[in-house]
Amino acid sequence: MGRMVSDLLDFTRGRLGGGIPLERTRNDLVLLCQEVIEEFSVTHPDRRILLEGDARCEGWWDGERMRQVLSNLLSNALRHSRQGTAVSVRARELAGEVELAVSNEGEPIPAELVPVLFEPFRRGMPKFRPAGSLGLGLFIVHQVVAGHGGRVEVGSGDAGTTFTVRVPRGA
């Protein structure tokens, strides 16, 4: 319930105000990924979550918001993956930015949903929008990434689905 209220507040800030507020501090994306994956390993002990990353991916981001991005993407990846398959998280440095990618093996996202995936409250096929979901997770991911000056993309096919986030390292 607390997460739903938080998501609704973020939605309101994103739509009515100047976007979701960010408090940038120096962070390491690989360490943030390790922390989030440890939390998910406790709540999903039967699932394998693999982390591949550069030794360090440092930059100036809102650490809590970047955890929220990964948490939303990881939650979706686990929910929509094939039983018995692993979910992969990759963090790496690129020229002036970092990349975070979350991949799973599962049914592809229907082509008609891809253009509206990041819109709030969008109703898709029932199996792609679980009961109790407000449909704000990917909207919030998009808002947080955009607030950091980045972008988020999705690729989906027979081999699985990958959400890729790229954000500048900041200053």
mmCIF file of C-alpha atoms in Angstrom:
data_model
loop_
_atom_site.group_PDB
_atom_site.id
_atom_site.type_symbol
_atom_site.label_atom_id
_atom_site.label_comp_id
_atom_site.label_asym_id
_atom_site.label_seq_id
_atom_site.Cartn_x
_atom_site.Cartn_y
_atom_site.Cartn_z
ATOM 1 C CA MET A 1 0.000 0.000 0.000
ATOM 2 C CA GLY A 2 2.855 2.358 0.847
ATOM 3 C CA ARG A 3 4.424 1.760 -2.562
ATOM 4 C CA MET A 4 1.129 2.578 -4.300
ATOM 5 C CA VAL A 5 0.821 5.852 -2.410
ATOM 6 C CA SER A 6 4.447 6.689 -3.206
ATOM 7 C CA ASP A 7 3.875 5.891 -6.887
ATOM 8 C CA LEU A 8 0.792 8.129 -6.954
ATOM 9 C CA LEU A 9 2.763 10.988 -5.378
ATOM 10 C CA ASP A 10 5.530 10.519 -7.937
ATOM 11 C CA PHE A 11 2.945 10.479 -10.734
ATOM 12 C CA THR A 12 1.465 13.740 -9.466
ATOM 13 C CA ARG A 13 4.884 15.389 -9.174
ATOM 14 C CA GLY A 14 5.825 14.175 -12.631
ATOM 15 C CA ARG A 15 2.650 15.474 -14.239
ATOM 16 C CA LEU A 16 1.952 18.683 -12.350
ATOM 17 C CA GLY A 17 5.273 19.928 -11.092
ATOM 18 C CA GLY A 18 8.704 20.199 -12.547
ATOM 19 C CA GLY A 19 9.195 16.438 -12.587
ATOM 20 C CA ILE A 20 10.188 14.027 -9.879
ATOM 21 C CA PRO A 21 12.591 15.767 -7.456
ATOM 22 C CA LEU A 22 16.174 14.533 -7.464
ATOM 23 C CA GLU A 23 18.955 14.887 -4.890
ATOM 24 C CA ARG A 24 22.195 14.103 -6.659
ATOM 25 C CA THR A 25 25.127 12.698 -4.736
ATOM 26 C CA ARG A 26 28.154 10.712 -5.825
ATOM 27 C CA ASN A 27 27.136 7.085 -6.386
ATOM 28 C CA ASP A 28 28.431 3.869 -7.858
ATOM 29 C CA LEU A 29 25.842 2.152 -10.053
ATOM 30 C CA VAL A 30 27.377 -1.299 -9.518
ATOM 31 C CA LEU A 31 27.075 -0.935 -5.731
ATOM 32 C CA LEU A 32 23.461 0.261 -6.085
ATOM 33 C CA CYS A 33 22.724 -2.806 -8.227
ATOM 34 C CA GLN A 34 24.310 -5.122 -5.647
ATOM 35 C CA GLU A 35 22.145 -3.625 -2.880
ATOM 36 C CA VAL A 36 18.892 -3.941 -4.846
ATOM 37 C CA ILE A 37 19.718 -7.474 -5.985
ATOM 38 C CA GLU A 38 20.441 -8.497 -2.369
ATOM 39 C CA GLU A 39 16.989 -7.206 -1.350
ATOM 40 C CA PHE A 40 15.305 -9.124 -4.178
ATOM 41 C CA SER A 41 17.264 -12.259 -3.315
ATOM 42 C CA VAL A 42 15.649 -12.193 0.126
ATOM 43 C CA THR A 43 12.113 -11.712 -1.230
ATOM 44 C CA HIS A 44 12.626 -14.065 -4.218
ATOM 45 C CA PRO A 45 14.931 -16.781 -2.845
ATOM 46 C CA ASP A 46 13.964 -19.241 -5.586
ATOM 47 C CA ARG A 47 15.059 -16.898 -8.421
ATOM 48 C CA ARG A 48 18.511 -16.327 -9.905
ATOM 49 C CA ILE A 49 19.528 -12.722 -10.504
ATOM 50 C CA LEU A 50 22.876 -12.313 -12.218
ATOM 51 C CA LEU A 51 24.941 -9.119 -12.061
ATOM 52 C CA GLU A 52 27.477 -8.276 -14.716
ATOM 53 C CA GLY A 53 29.270 -4.998 -14.320
ATOM 54 C CA ASP A 54 32.371 -2.942 -14.645
ATOM 55 C CA ALA A 55 34.433 -2.637 -11.486
ATOM 56 C CA ARG A 56 32.996 0.825 -10.893
ATOM 57 C CA CYS A 57 30.317 2.919 -12.590
ATOM 58 C CA GLU A 58 30.487 6.213 -10.769
ATOM 59 C CA GLY A 59 28.459 9.343 -11.325
ATOM 60 C CA TRP A 60 26.243 11.984 -9.752
ATOM 61 C CA TRP A 61 22.702 10.662 -9.421
ATOM 62 C CA ASP A 62 19.928 10.449 -6.896
ATOM 63 C CA GLY A 63 20.830 7.091 -5.358
ATOM 64 C CA GLU A 64 17.357 6.342 -3.994
ATOM 65 C CA ARG A 65 15.726 7.172 -7.315
ATOM 66 C CA MET A 66 18.205 5.009 -9.237
ATOM 67 C CA ARG A 67 17.430 2.171 -6.804
ATOM 68 C CA GLN A 68 13.749 2.754 -7.600
ATOM 69 C CA VAL A 69 14.482 2.513 -11.337
ATOM 70 C CA LEU A 70 16.295 -0.799 -10.913
ATOM 71 C CA SER A 71 13.692 -2.115 -8.482
ATOM 72 C CA ASN A 72 10.829 -1.395 -10.902
ATOM 73 C CA LEU A 73 12.691 -2.943 -13.845
ATOM 74 C CA LEU A 74 13.826 -5.967 -11.843
ATOM 75 C CA SER A 75 10.342 -6.556 -10.445
ATOM 76 C CA ASN A 76 8.885 -6.553 -13.969
ATOM 77 C CA ALA A 77 11.666 -8.798 -15.295
ATOM 78 C CA LEU A 78 11.060 -11.375 -12.563
ATOM 79 C CA ARG A 79 7.287 -11.235 -13.021
ATOM 80 C CA HIS A 80 7.430 -11.762 -16.778
ATOM 81 C CA SER A 81 10.331 -14.228 -17.054
ATOM 82 C CA ARG A 82 9.984 -17.898 -17.831
ATOM 83 C CA GLN A 83 10.018 -20.125 -14.771
ATOM 84 C CA GLY A 84 13.481 -21.466 -14.038
ATOM 85 C CA THR A 85 15.346 -18.804 -16.003
ATOM 86 C CA ALA A 86 17.662 -16.156 -14.613
ATOM 87 C CA VAL A 87 17.242 -12.410 -14.828
ATOM 88 C CA SER A 88 20.356 -10.466 -15.800
ATOM 89 C CA VAL A 89 21.404 -7.001 -14.670
ATOM 90 C CA ARG A 90 24.304 -5.277 -16.417
ATOM 91 C CA ALA A 91 25.981 -2.023 -15.374
ATOM 92 C CA ARG A 92 28.784 -0.539 -17.443
ATOM 93 C CA GLU A 93 30.517 2.709 -18.233
ATOM 94 C CA LEU A 94 30.288 4.270 -21.652
ATOM 95 C CA ALA A 95 31.787 7.532 -22.893
ATOM 96 C CA GLY A 96 30.398 10.154 -20.471
ATOM 97 C CA GLU A 97 27.478 7.994 -19.333
ATOM 98 C CA VAL A 98 26.593 4.693 -17.751
ATOM 99 C CA GLU A 99 24.306 1.973 -18.982
ATOM 100 C CA LEU A 100 22.003 -0.185 -16.892
ATOM 101 C CA ALA A 101 20.327 -3.109 -18.648
ATOM 102 C CA VAL A 102 17.821 -5.576 -17.167
ATOM 103 C CA SER A 103 17.068 -8.681 -19.261
ATOM 104 C CA ASN A 104 14.854 -11.693 -18.928
ATOM 105 C CA GLU A 105 13.778 -14.693 -20.969
ATOM 106 C CA GLY A 106 10.048 -14.700 -21.447
ATOM 107 C CA GLU A 107 7.274 -13.992 -23.883
ATOM 108 C CA PRO A 108 7.937 -10.899 -25.970
ATOM 109 C CA ILE A 109 6.045 -7.734 -25.151
ATOM 110 C CA PRO A 110 3.227 -7.445 -27.694
ATOM 111 C CA ALA A 111 4.191 -4.954 -30.410
ATOM 112 C CA GLU A 112 1.062 -2.856 -29.787
ATOM 113 C CA LEU A 113 2.112 -2.269 -26.153
ATOM 114 C CA VAL A 114 5.674 -1.097 -26.846
ATOM 115 C CA PRO A 115 4.743 2.488 -27.932
ATOM 116 C CA VAL A 116 2.657 3.055 -24.772
ATOM 117 C CA LEU A 117 4.714 1.145 -22.209
ATOM 118 C CA PHE A 118 5.935 4.265 -20.406
ATOM 119 C CA GLU A 119 2.538 5.978 -20.225
ATOM 120 C CA PRO A 120 0.778 6.038 -16.836
ATOM 121 C CA PHE A 121 -2.330 3.966 -16.082
ATOM 122 C CA ARG A 122 -2.187 2.413 -19.519
ATOM 123 C CA ARG A 123 -4.194 -0.794 -19.684
ATOM 124 C CA GLY A 124 -2.575 -3.521 -21.722
ATOM 125 C CA MET A 125 -3.230 -7.204 -21.972
ATOM 126 C CA PRO A 126 -4.165 -8.624 -18.550
ATOM 127 C CA LYS A 127 -1.114 -10.880 -18.315
ATOM 128 C CA PHE A 128 1.138 -7.867 -18.872
ATOM 129 C CA ARG A 129 -0.617 -5.806 -16.183
ATOM 130 C CA PRO A 130 -0.952 -7.848 -12.991
ATOM 131 C CA ALA A 131 -3.821 -7.376 -10.578
ATOM 132 C CA GLY A 132 -3.082 -4.691 -8.013
ATOM 133 C CA SER A 133 -0.739 -2.831 -10.327
ATOM 134 C CA LEU A 134 -1.466 0.836 -10.934
ATOM 135 C CA GLY A 135 0.549 0.828 -14.119
ATOM 136 C CA LEU A 136 2.943 3.519 -12.885
ATOM 137 C CA GLY A 137 6.230 1.618 -12.529
ATOM 138 C CA LEU A 138 7.559 2.177 -16.049
ATOM 139 C CA PHE A 139 6.189 5.738 -16.112
ATOM 140 C CA ILE A 140 8.212 6.483 -12.971
ATOM 141 C CA VAL A 141 11.295 4.789 -14.477
ATOM 142 C CA HIS A 142 10.974 7.053 -17.518
ATOM 143 C CA GLN A 143 10.479 10.176 -15.384
ATOM 144 C CA VAL A 144 13.477 9.465 -13.124
ATOM 145 C CA VAL A 145 15.751 8.642 -16.062
ATOM 146 C CA ALA A 146 14.628 11.760 -17.952
ATOM 147 C CA GLY A 147 15.207 13.836 -14.797
ATOM 148 C CA HIS A 148 18.813 12.637 -14.861
ATOM 149 C CA GLY A 149 19.102 13.685 -18.512
ATOM 150 C CA GLY A 150 19.006 10.091 -19.732
ATOM 151 C CA ARG A 151 16.866 7.801 -21.801
ATOM 152 C CA VAL A 152 15.285 4.368 -21.460
ATOM 153 C CA GLU A 153 14.641 1.920 -24.294
ATOM 154 C CA VAL A 154 13.098 -1.520 -24.591
ATOM 155 C CA GLY A 155 13.858 -4.358 -26.952
ATOM 156 C CA SER A 156 11.687 -7.455 -26.961
ATOM 157 C CA GLY A 157 11.641 -10.579 -29.101
ATOM 158 C CA ASP A 158 11.658 -14.352 -28.985
ATOM 159 C CA ALA A 159 14.948 -14.383 -27.041
ATOM 160 C CA GLY A 160 13.480 -12.206 -24.276
ATOM 161 C CA THR A 161 13.158 -8.591 -23.214
ATOM 162 C CA THR A 162 15.774 -6.012 -22.267
ATOM 163 C CA PHE A 163 15.182 -2.587 -20.765
ATOM 164 C CA THR A 164 18.221 -0.369 -21.232
ATOM 165 C CA VAL A 165 18.778 2.849 -19.280
ATOM 166 C CA ARG A 166 21.539 5.319 -20.164
ATOM 167 C CA VAL A 167 22.259 8.302 -17.930
ATOM 168 C CA PRO A 168 25.042 10.880 -18.017
ATOM 169 C CA ARG A 169 27.622 10.540 -15.265
ATOM 170 C CA GLY A 170 26.819 14.089 -14.199
ATOM 171 C CA ALA A 171 29.022 16.609 -12.478
#
